[in-house]
Coordinates of C-alpha atoms and ligand atoms in Angstrom, one line a residue:
M1 CA 0.0 0.0 0.0
E2 CA 1.3 3.5 -0.9
E3 CA 2.1 5.6 2.2
S4 CA 0.7 9.1 2.5
P5 CA 3.2 11.9 2.3
R6 CA 1.8 13.1 5.6
A7 CA 2.7 9.8 7.3
V8 CA 6.3 10.1 6.0
A9 CA 6.5 13.7 7.2
L10 CA 5.0 12.9 10.6
T11 CA 7.5 10.1 11.3
S12 CA 10.5 11.9 10.0
R13 CA 11.3 13.3 13.4
F14 CA 12.3 9.9 14.7
V15 CA 12.8 7.8 11.5
A16 CA 15.5 8.6 8.9
G17 CA 13.3 7.5 5.9
R18 CA 12.0 4.3 4.3
Q19 CA 15.1 3.2 2.5
A20 CA 18.6 2.1 3.5
E21 CA 19.9 5.0 1.4
D22 CA 18.1 7.5 3.7
A23 CA 19.9 6.1 6.8
L24 CA 23.3 6.1 5.0
R25 CA 22.7 9.7 3.9
V26 CA 21.8 10.7 7.5
T27 CA 24.9 8.9 8.7
A28 CA 27.1 10.9 6.3
Q29 CA 25.6 14.1 7.6
L30 CA 25.9 13.1 11.3
N31 CA 29.5 11.9 10.7
R32 CA 30.4 15.4 9.4
A33 CA 29.0 16.8 12.6
G34 CA 31.3 14.5 14.6
L35 CA 28.6 11.9 15.5
M36 CA 28.8 8.2 14.8
T37 CA 25.6 6.1 14.1
T38 CA 24.2 2.7 14.5
L39 CA 21.6 1.7 11.9
D40 CA 18.4 -0.1 12.6
Y41 CA 16.3 -1.6 9.9
L42 CA 12.9 -1.3 11.4
G43 CA 10.9 -4.5 11.9
E44 CA 10.2 -7.0 14.7
S45 CA 8.3 -10.2 15.2
V46 CA 8.4 -11.5 11.6
T47 CA 6.3 -14.6 11.0
T48 CA 8.2 -16.3 8.1
T49 CA 11.8 -17.4 7.5
E50 CA 11.7 -15.6 4.2
E51 CA 11.0 -12.3 5.9
A52 CA 13.8 -13.0 8.4
A53 CA 16.2 -13.8 5.6
G54 CA 15.1 -10.5 3.9
A55 CA 16.0 -8.6 7.0
R56 CA 19.4 -10.4 7.2
D57 CA 20.1 -9.4 3.6
V58 CA 19.3 -5.7 4.3
Y59 CA 21.8 -5.8 7.2
L60 CA 24.4 -7.5 4.9
G61 CA 23.9 -4.7 2.4
L62 CA 24.2 -2.0 5.0
I63 CA 27.5 -3.4 6.3
E64 CA 28.9 -3.4 2.8
Q65 CA 27.8 0.2 2.2
I66 CA 29.2 1.4 5.5
F67 CA 32.5 -0.1 4.5
H68 CA 32.6 1.2 0.9
R69 CA 31.6 4.7 1.9
G70 CA 34.0 4.8 4.8
L71 CA 31.2 5.7 7.3
Q72 CA 31.5 5.8 11.1
A73 CA 28.6 3.4 11.7
N74 CA 27.6 0.0 12.8
V75 CA 24.3 -1.9 12.9
S76 CA 21.7 -2.7 15.6
L77 CA 19.3 -5.6 15.0
K78 CA 16.4 -7.3 16.8
L79 CA 16.3 -11.1 17.1
T80 CA 12.5 -11.3 16.5
Q81 CA 13.2 -9.5 13.1
L82 CA 15.7 -12.2 12.2
G83 CA 13.3 -15.0 13.0
L84 CA 13.5 -15.8 16.8
E85 CA 9.8 -16.5 17.0
V86 CA 9.8 -18.6 13.8
A87 CA 12.8 -20.9 14.1
E88 CA 15.6 -20.2 16.6
A89 CA 18.2 -22.1 14.5
A90 CA 17.4 -20.0 11.4
C91 CA 17.6 -16.8 13.6
R92 CA 21.0 -17.9 14.9
E93 CA 22.3 -18.5 11.4
N94 CA 21.0 -15.1 10.2
V95 CA 22.7 -13.3 13.1
A96 CA 25.9 -15.3 12.5
A97 CA 25.9 -14.3 8.8
V98 CA 25.7 -10.6 9.7
A99 CA 28.3 -10.9 12.5
R100 CA 30.6 -12.9 10.2
R101 CA 30.6 -10.3 7.4
A102 CA 30.8 -7.4 9.9
G103 CA 33.8 -9.0 11.5
E104 CA 35.5 -9.4 8.1
L105 CA 35.0 -5.7 7.5
G106 CA 36.1 -4.7 11.0
N107 CA 32.6 -3.7 12.1
F108 CA 30.4 -4.4 15.1
V109 CA 26.9 -5.7 15.5
R110 CA 24.6 -4.8 18.4
V111 CA 21.7 -7.1 19.3
D112 CA 18.9 -4.8 20.7
M113 CA 16.9 -6.0 23.6
E114 CA 13.1 -6.5 23.2
S115 CA 10.4 -7.3 25.8
S116 CA 11.1 -9.5 28.8
A117 CA 9.6 -12.5 27.0
H118 CA 12.8 -12.6 25.0
T119 CA 15.5 -11.5 27.5
G120 CA 16.8 -14.9 28.5
Q121 CA 16.8 -16.3 25.0
T122 CA 18.5 -13.2 23.6
L123 CA 21.3 -13.3 26.2
A124 CA 21.8 -17.0 25.6
L125 CA 22.0 -16.6 21.9
V126 CA 24.4 -13.7 22.0
Q127 CA 26.6 -15.6 24.6
D128 CA 26.7 -18.6 22.4
L129 CA 27.6 -16.7 19.2
Y130 CA 30.0 -14.5 21.0
S131 CA 32.5 -17.3 21.4
T132 CA 32.8 -17.3 17.6
Y133 CA 32.0 -13.7 16.8
G134 CA 33.7 -11.3 19.3
N135 CA 32.2 -8.3 17.4
L136 CA 28.7 -9.0 18.8
G137 CA 27.3 -6.9 21.7
V138 CA 24.1 -6.8 23.5
V139 CA 21.7 -4.4 25.4
L140 CA 20.6 -4.5 29.0
Q141 CA 17.6 -2.6 30.3
A142 CA 17.9 -0.8 33.7
Y143 CA 14.2 -1.3 34.4
L144 CA 14.6 -5.1 34.7
R145 CA 15.2 -6.5 38.1
R146 CA 17.6 -9.1 36.7
T147 CA 19.9 -6.5 35.1
D148 CA 22.3 -6.2 38.0
A149 CA 23.1 -9.9 37.7
D150 CA 23.1 -9.8 33.9
T151 CA 25.6 -6.8 34.0
Q152 CA 28.0 -8.8 36.1
E153 CA 27.6 -11.8 33.8
M154 CA 28.3 -9.8 30.6
I155 CA 31.3 -8.2 32.3
R156 CA 32.6 -11.7 33.3
L157 CA 32.2 -12.9 29.7
G158 CA 33.7 -9.8 28.2
I159 CA 30.6 -9.0 26.1
R160 CA 30.0 -5.3 25.3
V161 CA 26.9 -3.8 26.7
R162 CA 24.7 -1.0 25.7
L163 CA 22.8 0.1 28.9
C164 CA 19.4 1.8 28.4
K165 CA 16.4 2.3 30.7
G166 CA 14.1 0.0 28.7
A167 CA 11.2 0.8 26.4
Y168 CA 8.5 -1.9 26.8
D169 CA 5.6 -2.0 29.2
E170 CA 6.7 -4.6 31.7
P171 CA 4.9 -6.0 34.8
A172 CA 6.2 -5.2 38.3
S173 CA 7.1 -8.8 38.8
V174 CA 10.1 -8.4 36.4
A175 CA 10.6 -4.6 36.2
Y176 CA 11.0 -1.6 38.4
R177 CA 8.0 0.7 37.8
R178 CA 9.2 3.8 39.6
R179 CA 11.4 6.2 37.7
R180 CA 13.6 6.6 40.8
E181 CA 14.3 2.9 41.0
V182 CA 15.0 2.6 37.2
D183 CA 17.4 5.5 37.4
A184 CA 19.1 4.1 40.5
N185 CA 19.6 0.8 38.7
F186 CA 20.9 2.6 35.6
H187 CA 23.3 4.5 37.8
R188 CA 24.6 1.3 39.5
S189 CA 25.0 -0.7 36.3
A190 CA 26.6 2.2 34.5
R191 CA 29.3 2.6 37.2
R192 CA 30.0 -1.1 37.2
L193 CA 30.3 -1.2 33.4
L194 CA 32.6 1.8 33.3
A195 CA 34.7 0.4 36.1
E196 CA 34.9 -3.3 34.9
G197 CA 33.3 -3.6 31.5
D198 CA 34.6 -3.5 27.9
Y199 CA 33.7 -0.3 26.1
P200 CA 30.2 0.2 27.5
A201 CA 27.6 2.3 25.7
L202 CA 25.5 4.5 27.9
A203 CA 22.2 5.0 26.0
T204 CA 20.1 7.7 27.5
H205 CA 19.0 11.3 27.0
D206 CA 18.8 11.8 30.7
E207 CA 21.3 14.5 31.3
R208 CA 21.6 13.9 35.1
L209 CA 22.5 10.2 34.6
L210 CA 24.9 11.1 31.8
R211 CA 26.5 13.8 34.0
E212 CA 27.0 11.3 36.9
A213 CA 28.4 8.6 34.6
V214 CA 30.8 11.0 32.9
A215 CA 32.0 12.4 36.3
F216 CA 32.5 8.8 37.5
A217 CA 34.6 8.0 34.4
A218 CA 36.7 11.1 34.9
Q219 CA 37.3 10.3 38.6
R220 CA 38.7 7.0 37.6
H221 CA 40.8 8.6 34.9
L222 CA 39.0 6.5 32.2
P223 CA 39.9 7.9 28.8
K224 CA 36.9 9.2 26.8
D225 CA 37.6 6.6 24.1
R226 CA 36.9 3.7 26.5
Y227 CA 33.1 4.2 26.4
E228 CA 30.5 5.8 24.3
I229 CA 27.2 7.8 24.8
Q230 CA 24.3 6.8 22.6
M231 CA 21.1 8.7 21.8
L232 CA 18.2 8.2 19.4
Y233 CA 17.8 10.0 16.1
G234 CA 15.7 13.1 16.6
I235 CA 16.0 13.3 20.4
R236 CA 18.1 15.9 22.3
R237 CA 20.1 16.8 19.2
G238 CA 21.7 19.8 20.9
L239 CA 22.9 17.6 23.7
Q240 CA 24.3 15.1 21.2
R241 CA 26.4 17.8 19.6
S242 CA 27.6 19.4 22.7
L243 CA 28.8 16.1 24.2
A244 CA 30.6 15.4 21.0
A245 CA 32.2 18.9 21.1
Q246 CA 33.4 18.1 24.6
G247 CA 35.3 15.1 23.1
H248 CA 32.9 12.3 24.0
R249 CA 32.2 9.6 21.5
V250 CA 28.5 10.0 20.7
R251 CA 26.6 7.5 18.6
V252 CA 23.1 8.2 17.2
Y253 CA 20.7 5.3 16.7
V254 CA 19.2 5.8 13.3
P255 CA 16.1 3.7 12.3
F256 CA 14.8 3.4 8.8
G257 CA 12.3 1.3 6.9
G258 CA 8.6 0.9 6.4
A259 CA 7.8 -1.0 9.6
W260 CA 8.0 2.2 11.7
Y261 CA 4.8 1.8 13.7
P262 CA 5.9 0.0 16.9
Y263 CA 9.2 2.0 17.2
F264 CA 7.3 5.3 16.6
M265 CA 4.6 4.4 19.1
R266 CA 7.3 3.7 21.8
R267 CA 8.8 7.1 21.2
L268 CA 5.4 8.7 21.5
A269 CA 4.6 6.8 24.7
E270 CA 7.8 8.1 26.3
R271 CA 6.7 11.7 26.2
P272 CA 3.1 12.9 26.2
A273 CA 4.3 16.1 24.4
N274 CA 5.1 14.0 21.4
A275 CA 1.6 12.7 21.1
W276 CA 0.3 16.2 21.2
F277 CA 2.7 17.1 18.4
V278 CA 1.2 14.3 16.3
A279 CA -2.4 15.1 17.2
R280 CA -1.9 18.7 16.2
N281 CA -0.5 17.7 12.8
I282 CA -3.3 15.3 12.1
W283 CA -5.9 17.9 13.0
K284 CA -4.3 20.5 10.8
G285 CA -5.3 18.3 7.9
Ligands
FDA1 P1 13.9 9.4 30.0 O1 12.7 8.7 29.4 O2 13.9 9.6 31.5 O3 14.1 10.7 29.3 C1 15.1 11.7 29.7 C2 14.9 12.9 28.8 O4 15.2 12.6 27.4 C3 13.5 13.5 28.7 O5 13.3 14.3 29.8 C4 13.4 14.1 27.4 O6 14.1 15.4 27.4 C5 14.2 13.2 26.5 N1 13.4 12.2 25.9 C6 13.4 10.8 26.2 N2 12.6 10.2 25.4 C7 12.1 11.1 24.5 C8 11.2 11.0 23.4 N3 10.6 9.9 23.0 N4 10.9 12.2 22.8 C9 11.4 13.3 23.1 N5 12.3 13.5 24.1 C10 12.6 12.4 24.8 N6 15.2 0.2 24.7 C11 15.0 -1.1 24.7 O7 14.1 -1.6 25.4 N7 15.8 -1.9 24.0 C12 16.8 -1.4 23.3 O8 17.6 -2.2 22.6 C13 17.0 0.0 23.2 N8 18.0 0.6 22.5 C14 18.3 1.9 22.6 C15 19.4 2.5 21.9 C16 19.7 3.8 22.1 C17 20.9 4.4 21.5 C18 18.8 4.6 23.0 C19 19.2 6.0 23.3 C20 17.7 4.1 23.6 C21 17.4 2.7 23.4 N9 16.3 2.2 24.0 C22 16.2 0.8 24.0 C23 15.2 3.1 24.5 C24 15.4 3.3 26.0 O9 15.1 2.1 26.7 C25 14.4 4.4 26.5 O10 13.1 4.0 26.2 C26 14.6 5.8 25.8 O11 16.0 6.0 25.7 C27 14.0 6.9 26.7 O12 14.6 6.9 28.0 P2 15.8 7.9 28.5 O13 16.9 7.0 29.0 O14 16.2 8.8 27.4 O15 15.2 8.6 29.8

């Protein structure tokens, strides 16, 4: 179905465009401004092995283009997009194929973390592949009660972690529901990762948490090239640039593709002001 130009315009705040070329063009622009990127081909919960293989091929194409264009970028993928809910063995093969080619070209692959229904399986699959593909990293979510233990385990295994707060609606049985608790857990895991982890990525737009983490790293005389700060495309652009200007390594998560709906809705849910922005634009007609 043909998309309306208004849908394209409306999503453009958080999504680079519908094609890989859009994300590569945005990457070149951000690189010129001193920011690195990680590219996300939007899509999750595919229902056939063909769709999963299609997503794998998009990632393989991205890795080639990043290399040939000399871009400062890597990729972020979701296991349910590569077939986790269809056939775990096929999913593993798809991720392995992407990691293998990225490794040959000196690049890195981040496995995003999805809802808690997939946390254990995602960590197990990454751990298993990591023994062959050392260029694979994972994401931990500070809202999950298990994250303290997972942080220690990833550090022990040497697997690189992106730490974020977490974007799914999780029950209190597995997740902290209060902001104060999530922030405290982020703070704790961030310090541990900075002190003992391998090149952690602190993924948040929360200035207070970032300030604390950066101060902790400075106290420990940790060079700025031993960790990175990550933010989402379209969010706190000024902060992204000012941190880069202060010499921090800043990476922007750049999503693209036609399956933008769940990602876009998660961004709206995070801030009521975003929903107002959308509503205003729809009513304008
Ligand atoms: P918080 O929500 O407290 O926001 C702090 C400030 O940031 C706000 O006051 C506001 O200024 C700004 N802000 C945050 N969200 C905004 C929005 N949507 N629109 C406008 N302003 C906003 N999650 C996950 O479950 N699995 C994953 O793999 C990833 N991967 C990931 C990669 C990267 C690079 C980032 C930055 C984030 C993720 N996330 C994620 C999403 C993450 O879990 C979380 O939902 C968002 O980052 C929002 O939380 P903050 O940490 O920014 O804090």
